[in-house]
Structures are given as C-alpha cells and as structure tokens.
Tab-separated table of C-alpha atoms in Angstrom:
chain	number	residue	atom	x	y	z
H	76	MET	CA	144.667	92.489	-161.008
H	77	GLY	CA	148.026	94.073	-159.960
H	78	LYS	CA	152.099	95.440	-161.182
H	79	LYS	CA	154.306	93.499	-161.575
H	80	ASN	CA	156.642	93.171	-159.125
H	81	LEU	CA	159.997	94.810	-159.939
H	82	LEU	CA	162.254	92.777	-157.055
H	83	GLN	CA	163.376	89.280	-158.052
H	84	ASN	CA	163.315	86.042	-155.316
H	85	PRO	CA	160.807	89.027	-153.283
H	86	CYS	CA	159.887	86.354	-150.566
H	87	ALA	CA	163.176	83.599	-150.835
H	88	LYS	CA	162.155	80.861	-152.580
H	89	ASP	CA	165.597	81.265	-154.163
H	90	GLY	CA	167.673	82.041	-150.799
H	91	LEU	CA	169.798	84.840	-150.734
H	92	HIS	CA	170.022	84.425	-154.962
H	93	HIS	CA	169.569	88.083	-156.641
H	94	TRP	CA	170.061	89.456	-153.256
H	95	GLU	CA	173.575	91.184	-152.079
H	96	VAL	CA	174.163	90.514	-148.062
H	97	ILE	CA	175.762	94.053	-146.975
H	98	GLN	CA	175.613	92.200	-143.214
H	99	SER	CA	175.851	89.169	-141.411
H	100	GLY	CA	176.019	89.608	-137.735
H	101	GLY	CA	175.808	87.062	-136.028
H	102	ASP	CA	174.961	83.640	-137.557
H	103	GLY	CA	174.123	85.659	-140.576
H	104	PHE	CA	170.434	84.776	-142.881
H	105	LYS	CA	168.694	82.014	-142.293
H	106	CYS	CA	166.303	80.499	-145.605
H	107	GLU	CA	162.710	79.240	-144.038
H	108	ASP	CA	160.470	77.245	-145.705
H	109	GLU	CA	157.920	78.001	-143.630
H	110	PRO	CA	158.307	80.434	-141.165
H	111	SER	CA	159.320	78.987	-137.548
H	112	GLY	CA	158.239	80.330	-134.462
H	113	CYS	CA	156.038	82.715	-135.168
H	114	LYS	CA	152.524	83.298	-136.544
H	115	LYS	CA	151.810	82.172	-140.289
H	116	LEU	CA	151.294	85.474	-142.393
H	117	SER	CA	148.005	83.909	-144.435
H	118	GLU	CA	146.742	84.824	-140.244
H	119	CYS	CA	147.086	88.575	-140.720
H	120	CYS	CA	146.644	89.083	-144.546
H	121	LYS	CA	145.139	87.427	-147.490
H	122	ILE	CA	147.919	85.199	-149.001
H	123	LYS	CA	146.430	81.506	-150.888
H	124	HIS	CA	149.604	80.048	-149.878
H	125	GLU	CA	151.754	80.338	-147.895
H	126	LEU	CA	155.665	81.839	-148.216
H	127	PRO	CA	159.254	81.020	-147.439
H	128	CYS	CA	160.527	83.706	-145.027
H	129	TRP	CA	163.942	85.166	-144.809
H	130	CYS	CA	165.315	85.687	-140.159
H	131	THR	CA	167.944	87.203	-139.224
H	132	SER	CA	170.060	86.707	-136.188
H	133	HIS	CA	171.959	88.186	-133.139
H	134	ASP	CA	173.770	90.628	-134.385
H	135	PRO	CA	172.463	93.438	-137.476
H	136	CYS	CA	172.033	91.576	-140.594
H	137	LEU	CA	171.287	93.912	-144.050
H	138	LYS	CA	170.821	92.665	-147.637
H	139	LYS	CA	170.517	95.193	-150.950
H	140	GLN	CA	168.953	94.513	-154.102
H	141	VAL	CA	168.722	96.939	-157.029
H	142	VAL	CA	166.158	97.187	-159.453
H	143	ASN	CA	166.047	98.800	-162.877
H	144	LEU	CA	162.704	100.268	-163.548
H	145	LEU	CA	163.340	100.706	-166.800
H	146	SER	CA	163.376	96.657	-167.094
H	147	GLY	CA	159.703	96.529	-166.690
H	148	ASP	CA	159.292	98.312	-170.035
H	149	VAL	CA	158.642	101.512	-168.669
H	150	ASP	CA	159.077	104.826	-170.994
H	151	PRO	CA	161.704	107.178	-169.119
H	152	LYS	CA	158.918	109.850	-169.612
H	153	ALA	CA	156.726	107.547	-167.234
H	154	LEU	CA	158.953	108.641	-164.414
H	155	ASP	CA	160.585	111.683	-165.524
H	156	GLU	CA	157.026	113.913	-166.446
H	157	ARG	CA	153.992	111.733	-165.612
H	158	LYS	CA	155.409	111.007	-162.174
H	159	ARG	CA	154.135	107.382	-161.660
H	160	PRO	CA	153.997	106.339	-158.097
H	161	ILE	CA	156.840	104.310	-157.173
H	162	THR	CA	156.140	101.616	-154.152
H	163	VAL	CA	158.127	99.913	-151.995
H	164	ARG	CA	156.728	97.131	-149.682
H	165	ASP	CA	157.730	94.027	-146.979
H	166	TRP	CA	156.336	92.437	-144.308
H	167	TYR	CA	157.904	91.631	-141.479
H	168	CYS	CA	157.512	89.778	-137.545
H	169	SER	CA	158.553	88.570	-134.861
H	170	ARG	CA	159.412	85.364	-133.362
H	171	GLY	CA	156.901	84.337	-130.551
H	172	ASP	CA	159.393	84.310	-127.667
H	173	CYS	CA	162.357	86.712	-128.583
H	174	GLY	CA	161.646	90.658	-129.811
H	175	ALA	CA	163.339	91.979	-132.774
H	176	GLU	CA	164.334	95.132	-134.758
H	177	TYR	CA	163.843	96.051	-138.000
H	178	GLU	CA	164.460	98.291	-140.572
H	179	ILE	CA	164.060	99.214	-144.030
H	180	LYS	CA	166.121	101.639	-146.613
H	181	ALA	CA	164.895	103.047	-149.906
H	182	SER	CA	166.324	104.625	-152.215
H	183	LEU	CA	165.914	106.185	-156.112
H	184	LEU	CA	168.841	106.278	-157.835
H	185	ALA	CA	170.425	108.644	-161.227
H	186	ASP	CA	171.555	105.854	-164.548
H	187	ASP	CA	174.852	105.910	-162.844
H	188	ARG	CA	173.308	104.116	-160.074
H	189	THR	CA	174.935	106.000	-157.342
H	190	THR	CA	173.318	109.333	-157.072
H	191	VAL	CA	170.453	109.269	-154.493
H	192	LEU	CA	167.345	111.601	-155.899
H	193	ASP	CA	165.556	110.597	-153.023
H	194	SER	CA	164.712	108.072	-150.772
H	195	TRP	CA	163.289	107.129	-147.403
H	196	ALA	CA	163.405	104.896	-143.944
H	197	PHE	CA	162.011	103.250	-141.449
H	198	LYS	CA	162.298	101.679	-138.043
H	199	ASP	CA	160.722	98.959	-135.966
H	200	LYS	CA	161.076	96.908	-132.566
H	201	LEU	CA	158.215	94.897	-131.828
H	202	GLU	CA	157.746	92.764	-128.445
H	203	ALA	CA	157.594	89.126	-128.864
H	204	GLY	CA	154.916	87.299	-130.694
H	205	ALA	CA	154.327	90.506	-132.403
H	206	ASP	CA	151.631	90.067	-135.866
H	207	TRP	CA	153.383	90.415	-139.631
H	208	LYS	CA	153.324	93.731	-140.065
H	209	LYS	CA	152.966	95.570	-143.410
H	210	VAL	CA	155.168	98.491	-143.954
H	211	LYS	CA	154.550	100.389	-147.594
H	212	HIS	CA	156.133	103.797	-148.789
H	213	VAL	CA	155.058	105.446	-151.944
H	214	PHE	CA	156.870	107.929	-153.626
H	215	LYS	CA	155.222	110.119	-156.210
H	216	ASP	CA	156.573	113.757	-156.526
H	217	TYR	CA	160.456	112.619	-157.017
H	218	PRO	CA	162.860	114.269	-159.426
H	219	ALA	CA	162.935	113.968	-162.632
H	220	GLY	CA	165.979	110.990	-163.851
H	221	VAL	CA	164.905	108.159	-161.193
H	222	ARG	CA	165.715	105.126	-162.882
H	223	TYR	CA	166.700	102.536	-160.056
H	224	VAL	CA	165.616	101.553	-156.727
H	225	GLU	CA	167.838	100.355	-153.610
H	226	PHE	CA	165.531	98.098	-152.080
H	227	VAL	CA	167.859	97.618	-148.207
H	228	HIS	CA	166.045	95.701	-145.343
H	229	GLY	CA	166.765	93.626	-142.316
H	230	GLY	CA	167.752	93.568	-138.607
H	231	THR	CA	168.503	90.798	-135.430
H	232	ASP	CA	166.776	90.408	-132.371
H	233	THR	CA	166.617	91.894	-129.291
H	234	GLN	CA	168.085	89.141	-126.768
H	235	ASN	CA	171.558	88.636	-128.468
H	236	TRP	CA	171.029	84.780	-128.331
H	237	ALA	CA	172.392	82.773	-130.451
H	238	GLY	CA	171.395	81.492	-133.088
H	239	HIS	CA	168.212	82.974	-136.183
H	240	PHE	CA	165.764	83.856	-133.007
H	241	GLY	CA	165.479	87.943	-135.110
H	242	VAL	CA	163.517	89.444	-137.075
H	243	LYS	CA	161.770	87.724	-139.663
H	244	MET	CA	161.139	89.178	-143.902
H	245	THR	CA	159.147	88.038	-146.569
H	246	ASN	CA	156.524	89.451	-149.775
H	247	SER	CA	159.444	92.433	-150.665
H	248	ALA	CA	158.168	94.098	-153.121
H	249	VAL	CA	158.701	97.297	-155.714
H	250	LEU	CA	156.093	98.043	-158.085
H	251	ILE	CA	155.205	100.908	-160.438
H	252	GLY	CA	151.971	102.298	-161.020
H	253	GLN	CA	148.133	102.647	-159.802
H	254	LYS	CA	147.030	99.931	-157.710
H	255	ILE	CA	143.585	98.928	-159.888
H	256	LYS	CA	140.039	98.864	-157.397
H	257	LYS	CA	137.115	96.325	-157.529
H	258	ARG	CA	135.363	98.824	-159.862
H	259	GLU	CA	137.446	99.541	-162.168
H	260	LYS	CA	138.508	95.615	-162.651
H	261	ARG	CA	134.673	95.232	-163.325
H	262	SER	CA	134.338	97.772	-165.907
H	263	LEU	CA	138.365	96.083	-167.188
H	264	LYS	CA	136.253	92.525	-167.364
H	265	ALA	CA	133.700	94.142	-169.588
H	266	ALA	CA	134.961	95.891	-171.720
H	267	GLY	CA	137.361	93.078	-172.392
H	268	LYS	CA	134.000	91.242	-173.775
H	269	LYS	CA	132.897	94.169	-176.479
H	270	ASN	CA	133.169	95.696	-179.027
H	271	LEU	CA	133.553	99.497	-178.708
H	272	LEU	CA	131.988	100.660	-182.017
H	273	LYS	CA	129.215	102.258	-182.136
H	274	ASN	CA	126.687	100.687	-185.557
H	275	PRO	CA	129.539	99.346	-187.157
H	276	CYS	CA	127.574	97.812	-189.881
H	277	GLY	CA	125.491	100.476	-191.211
H	278	ARG	CA	122.403	98.729	-189.330
H	279	ASP	CA	121.882	102.706	-188.335
H	280	GLY	CA	122.283	104.362	-191.420
H	281	MET	CA	125.613	106.328	-190.173
H	282	ALA	CA	124.533	106.896	-186.663
H	283	GLY	CA	128.449	106.959	-184.326
H	284	TRP	CA	129.740	107.917	-186.889
H	285	GLU	CA	131.422	111.610	-188.159
H	286	VAL	CA	131.290	112.209	-192.233
H	287	THR	CA	135.030	113.864	-192.884
H	288	GLU	CA	135.161	113.388	-197.057
H	289	ASN	CA	132.023	112.641	-198.431
H	290	GLY	CA	132.662	112.366	-202.041
H	291	GLY	CA	131.129	111.896	-205.459
H	292	ASN	CA	127.037	110.669	-204.651
H	293	GLY	CA	128.202	110.619	-201.112
H	294	TRP	CA	128.101	107.757	-198.311
H	295	LYS	CA	125.019	104.907	-198.663
H	296	ALA	CA	124.017	102.992	-196.397
H	297	GLU	CA	122.850	99.037	-197.436
H	298	ASP	CA	120.136	97.407	-195.650
H	299	SER	CA	121.807	94.135	-197.581
H	300	ALA	CA	124.546	94.728	-200.081
H	301	GLU	CA	123.868	95.559	-203.374
H	302	GLY	CA	125.296	94.611	-206.806
H	303	CYS	CA	128.013	92.353	-204.755
H	304	ARG	CA	127.928	88.160	-203.201
H	305	PRO	CA	125.955	88.662	-199.887
H	306	PHE	CA	128.088	89.160	-196.730
H	307	LYS	CA	126.851	86.262	-194.468
H	308	GLU	CA	128.041	83.710	-197.288
H	309	ALA	CA	131.591	85.425	-196.171
H	310	ASN	CA	130.720	85.490	-192.622
H	311	PRO	CA	128.663	83.183	-191.555
H	312	GLU	CA	128.437	84.635	-187.756
H	313	ALA	CA	127.250	88.017	-188.946
H	314	GLU	CA	124.345	89.208	-187.636
H	315	GLY	CA	122.892	90.958	-191.743
H	316	ASP	CA	123.836	92.109	-194.765
H	317	ALA	CA	124.201	95.807	-193.993
H	318	CYS	CA	126.878	97.653	-195.022
H	319	TRP	CA	128.184	100.762	-196.156
H	320	ALA	CA	128.586	101.615	-199.847
H	321	THR	CA	131.233	104.610	-201.583
H	322	SER	CA	130.487	106.437	-204.530
H	323	PHE	CA	132.954	107.971	-207.614
H	324	ASP	CA	134.919	110.552	-205.213
H	325	MET	CA	136.310	109.695	-201.915
H	326	CYS	CA	133.772	108.983	-198.783
H	327	MET	CA	135.778	108.882	-195.686
H	328	LYS	CA	134.305	108.712	-192.109
H	329	LYS	CA	135.649	107.939	-188.205
H	330	GLN	CA	135.097	107.021	-184.621
H	331	ARG	CA	136.427	108.832	-181.390
H	332	ILE	CA	136.545	106.278	-178.769
H	333	ASP	CA	137.537	107.175	-175.431
H	334	LEU	CA	138.784	104.988	-173.336
H	335	GLY	CA	138.510	106.379	-170.271
H	336	PHE	CA	134.853	106.026	-170.677
H	337	ALA	CA	134.369	102.133	-171.581
H	338	GLY	CA	135.619	101.376	-168.578
H	339	ILE	CA	138.858	101.067	-169.588
H	340	VAL	CA	141.668	103.353	-167.376
H	341	GLY	CA	144.508	105.138	-168.454
H	342	ASP	CA	147.281	103.874	-165.369
H	343	TYR	CA	145.864	100.167	-166.485
H	344	LEU	CA	146.613	100.918	-170.167
H	345	ASP	CA	150.142	102.321	-169.258
H	346	ASP	CA	150.816	99.382	-167.268
H	347	GLN	CA	149.803	96.231	-169.249
H	348	ARG	CA	149.309	97.736	-172.881
H	349	PRO	CA	146.867	95.142	-173.527
H	350	GLU	CA	146.947	94.092	-177.141
H	351	ILE	CA	144.000	96.282	-179.225
H	352	ARG	CA	142.759	94.656	-182.103
H	353	VAL	CA	141.156	95.507	-184.757
H	354	SER	CA	139.163	94.289	-188.071
H	355	GLU	CA	136.162	95.204	-190.691
H	356	TRP	CA	135.225	93.554	-193.892
H	357	CYS	CA	135.555	95.156	-196.698
H	358	GLY	CA	134.774	94.233	-200.737
H	359	SER	CA	134.071	94.879	-204.408
H	360	ARG	CA	130.927	95.152	-207.071
H	361	THR	CA	131.187	92.285	-209.534
H	362	ASP	CA	130.494	94.681	-212.001
H	363	ALA	CA	133.300	97.574	-210.734
H	364	GLY	CA	136.572	97.424	-208.404
H	365	SER	CA	137.769	100.100	-205.566
H	366	GLU	CA	139.571	101.679	-203.826
H	367	TYR	CA	139.780	100.791	-199.589
H	368	HIS	CA	141.946	102.775	-196.754
H	369	LEU	CA	141.324	102.332	-193.198
H	370	LEU	CA	143.421	104.891	-190.415
H	371	VAL	CA	143.491	103.874	-186.772
H	372	ARG	CA	145.078	106.190	-184.473
H	373	LEU	CA	146.066	105.637	-181.090
H	374	LEU	CA	145.650	109.042	-179.359
H	375	ASN	CA	147.120	110.400	-176.075
H	376	SER	CA	144.907	112.909	-174.125
H	377	ASP	CA	146.222	116.011	-176.102
H	378	LEU	CA	144.977	113.900	-179.350
H	379	GLU	CA	148.522	113.491	-180.180
H	380	THR	CA	149.285	110.231	-182.428
H	381	VAL	CA	150.922	107.376	-179.739
H	382	ASP	CA	150.505	105.234	-182.936
H	383	LYS	CA	149.128	103.896	-185.827
H	384	ARG	CA	148.178	101.290	-188.383
H	385	GLU	CA	147.278	102.037	-191.948
H	386	VAL	CA	145.957	99.535	-194.684
H	387	THR	CA	145.382	100.401	-198.173
H	388	LYS	CA	143.599	97.952	-200.632
H	389	THR	CA	142.804	98.101	-204.389
H	390	LEU	CA	139.826	95.373	-205.361
H	391	GLN	CA	138.928	93.787	-208.145
H	392	ALA	CA	135.207	94.362	-209.652
H	393	ASP	CA	134.713	89.987	-208.511
H	394	GLY	CA	131.874	90.617	-205.779
H	395	GLN	CA	134.080	89.135	-202.723
H	396	TRP	CA	134.438	90.343	-199.966
H	397	HIS	CA	137.416	90.349	-197.700
H	398	LYS	CA	138.588	91.076	-194.079
H	399	ILE	CA	141.004	93.405	-192.414
H	400	GLU	CA	142.828	92.500	-189.256
H	401	GLU	CA	145.130	94.415	-187.354
H	402	SER	CA	146.488	95.137	-183.745
H	403	PHE	CA	148.388	97.565	-182.175
H	404	ILE	CA	150.945	95.546	-178.513
H	405	ASP	CA	154.545	97.530	-178.600
H	406	TYR	CA	152.482	101.335	-177.981
H	407	GLY	CA	153.505	103.725	-176.123
H	408	PRO	CA	152.537	105.145	-172.676
H	409	GLY	CA	149.693	107.279	-172.520
H	410	VAL	CA	146.784	105.682	-174.558
H	411	ARG	CA	143.664	107.572	-174.238
H	412	PHE	CA	141.221	107.713	-177.397
H	413	ILE	CA	141.301	105.311	-180.336
H	414	GLU	CA	140.372	107.377	-183.576
H	415	TYR	CA	139.453	104.725	-186.629
H	416	SER	CA	138.661	105.713	-189.803
H	417	HIS	CA	137.728	103.614	-193.428
H	418	GLY	CA	136.542	104.946	-196.312
H	419	GLY	CA	137.103	104.410	-200.367
H	420	LYS	CA	135.443	104.739	-203.617
H	421	ASP	CA	135.142	103.352	-206.753
H	422	SER	CA	138.215	102.848	-209.613
H	423	CYS	CA	135.798	103.573	-212.672
H	424	PHE	CA	134.732	107.120	-211.359
H	425	TRP	CA	131.260	106.262	-211.835
H	426	GLN	CA	127.995	108.183	-211.071
H	427	GLY	CA	125.994	106.521	-207.571
H	428	HIS	CA	126.846	104.136	-205.608
H	429	PHE	CA	130.298	101.201	-206.885
H	430	GLY	CA	132.362	102.259	-204.418
H	431	VAL	CA	134.178	100.050	-201.746
H	432	LYS	CA	131.551	98.583	-199.504
H	433	ILE	CA	132.128	97.962	-195.851
H	434	THR	CA	130.566	96.145	-192.584
H	435	CYS	CA	131.790	94.667	-189.121
H	436	SER	CA	134.301	97.082	-187.961
H	437	SER	CA	135.154	96.308	-184.782
H	438	VAL	CA	138.215	97.255	-182.434
H	439	THR	CA	138.762	95.471	-179.274
H	440	VAL	CA	141.243	94.691	-176.167
H	441	ALA	CA	142.346	92.422	-174.843
H	442	THR	CA	142.074	93.140	-170.812
H	443	GLU	CA	141.334	89.467	-169.702
H	444	SER	CA	145.258	88.620	-170.874
H	445	GLY	CA	146.560	91.481	-168.874
H	446	HIS	CA	144.174	90.150	-165.456
H	447	ASP	CA	146.000	87.549	-164.324
H	448	SER	CA	148.947	88.115	-165.445
H	449	SER	CA	150.811	89.873	-162.685
H	450	SER	CA	151.366	89.286	-158.994
H	451	SER	CA	148.930	90.988	-156.266
H	452	ASP	CA	150.439	94.494	-154.916
H	453	ASP	CA	148.126	93.786	-152.442
H	454	HIS	CA	148.984	91.621	-150.013
C-alpha cells in the first residue's frame, strides 16, 4: 500500500516525455529499455520487473519536471497546516567500465512556480561498477504556501568518453504522506472486512449505544420484530429478527467509531480517501405509520464535522422493511471518527412502541479498494 507517485514518466518508459532537458552535454541523454553495462536494478532493490533508465554522456546532462502537488487530490490545508511530508527519491548507478558523477536538486515552489520556499541538493561521485543507490529526502517543517516541487537530476561520466558512459537514473518519485507500515497494512485489511458498529441489530439491547433522546416510552429492543413482516423475509442474509422499536415521541441514539482504534490509520485516510459505506434497515408496523431519521457525520480529531449524510423517511403502516444506503467518497482530509445517529417515532402518538423499527446497521470502510491502487514508495 503505497502513495501515488506525482512524477510523470518516472523511469524512462516514455523516453523524455514530461521532462524538460535543461542541459544536454556531450551526446545528450539516452533512454535504455534495459540498463546496459551495469548491474540489474533487481539485484539492488525489490522490484517485480526490470525498469528502463536514462543514461548521461561526457558533459553534464540535466533535466527537470515541475510537479503540481494539488493535482494528486491533496487539500491545501494538508500542506499549509498539517505539513504532510513531501518525499523525493531517485535511483542511480555507474557503468562497470566508467565512473560517473550524479546530482539531484529538489525545490519547493510557491503558487507562482518561481518563489523557492525550501530546497535540498545532493551530489555523488561513483567509481566504475558501483551498485544502484537510492537517494531520498523528506521535506517536513516547510513554510506555508508550497504548491509545486521542481525535481532536477542528471550527471556525467568521469572519463570524458564519447557516447553514453555517464550516470544512469531511474525510478524517480515525488510522494506526499507517510509510508504505511506492514503492521498497519494488516490492520487495514482486517478493518475492511468488518462492520465497525458494535451491537448493530439490537440482540444485546442498547449495549454499545448512547441514548440521546428517549421520548414517549423510550427505546425497546425486540428479539423478534413485532407487528410487521419478519425481517428475515425482507433480508434472508440476516442472522436473526432482532431490532429496536421507537415510541410516540422522538427516540434517538448514537455510536461514535474511533477509526484509529479500529485499525484505520489517519495517514491512510488522508492519502487514499477510501469509500465509507453506511447502511441499515428500517420498518413500520401494519397498524401505525412512522418517521425515520439517520445522521452520519465524519469528524476530525477535534470532533468537528468534515462531511455528513442525513436521511429522513416517512413510512406507511404497511409492515414493510426498507434498506437505507449511503456512502462517503470525496470527503476532506482529517477524518478520524464516524458518529452514527439514528431513530424516529410513530406518526399516531400512541402509547407503547408503535414507532419505526431499526436493525442491521452497518459502517464499513473499503480499505481493500485502495490497497493495490498506487505504486510503492519503497523502491
């Protein structure tokens, strides 16, 4: 589970497309489908397939690419306020028969693409036959206003030989966010397979829920839904017929889910924005209509609302069940909790529990959809 590489054509598969050559010394840049005259990249790092590379010549060769950080669906606040780490990375090596010189410079630019707010540079001189090396730098406490990264790299050979005996480069990257650890990957995989709500059907009464309104005769947990169609007829996959029933005045309850405690780390939520799905069933009795309410809020660490979904439904006195489904996709950064509130009442104002019935509530986070969607930040 990696982060999206914001560099286009990061390993010479498309030649020099998306790159601006700023120095083309000697015989200029050459794109090699398979690096020649040097070790294979797979001998030095874990990659599934060999990658093409760029090769330089006997005078300096430099090229650059300017990356728009907001093009990766990154909220400006993630850069200006939360200072999401910005990582630049490159791999380079020399031929077996010639030494090489390598250089890289990364600059964080303001919105005008000219003002440099922070920068980092690195140079290396390689003996002939040097292994592939990875160079990486992480920008952390940078100033507000960063919107672009200018990535410049290149080099030359050390013998001034005609041809392309200079430094080779491939697998370049500009990444935003933290790397997801293996332990966190396992937690994410497990979390994506389960309902994050406790006691979602009422089999354990009100356990796991906080009653916020208890109007009329209050909430009632029913082992089998009374006065309506059996729930398993409407939903054959249900494990039972248990549900909650409301009364003649508003009954509401809520449950707050700590996503971090559930194994869904904040960096993953901010980087991948996995789909959050909510669903449940509501029904009415055959002798009384009812009103149903659902409010689901995505909250940040200060318990402020980032996004929400609200459903209000009037049910006829027909004893039928209805499935309610909502999802969150394009929510903002910073989501750390989900607050799930539901309830209702009857429409007749009758003593007892003639109000809306609710069961089979569910909150899931589609962590698997983002699990393999982006390139690795390790290699």
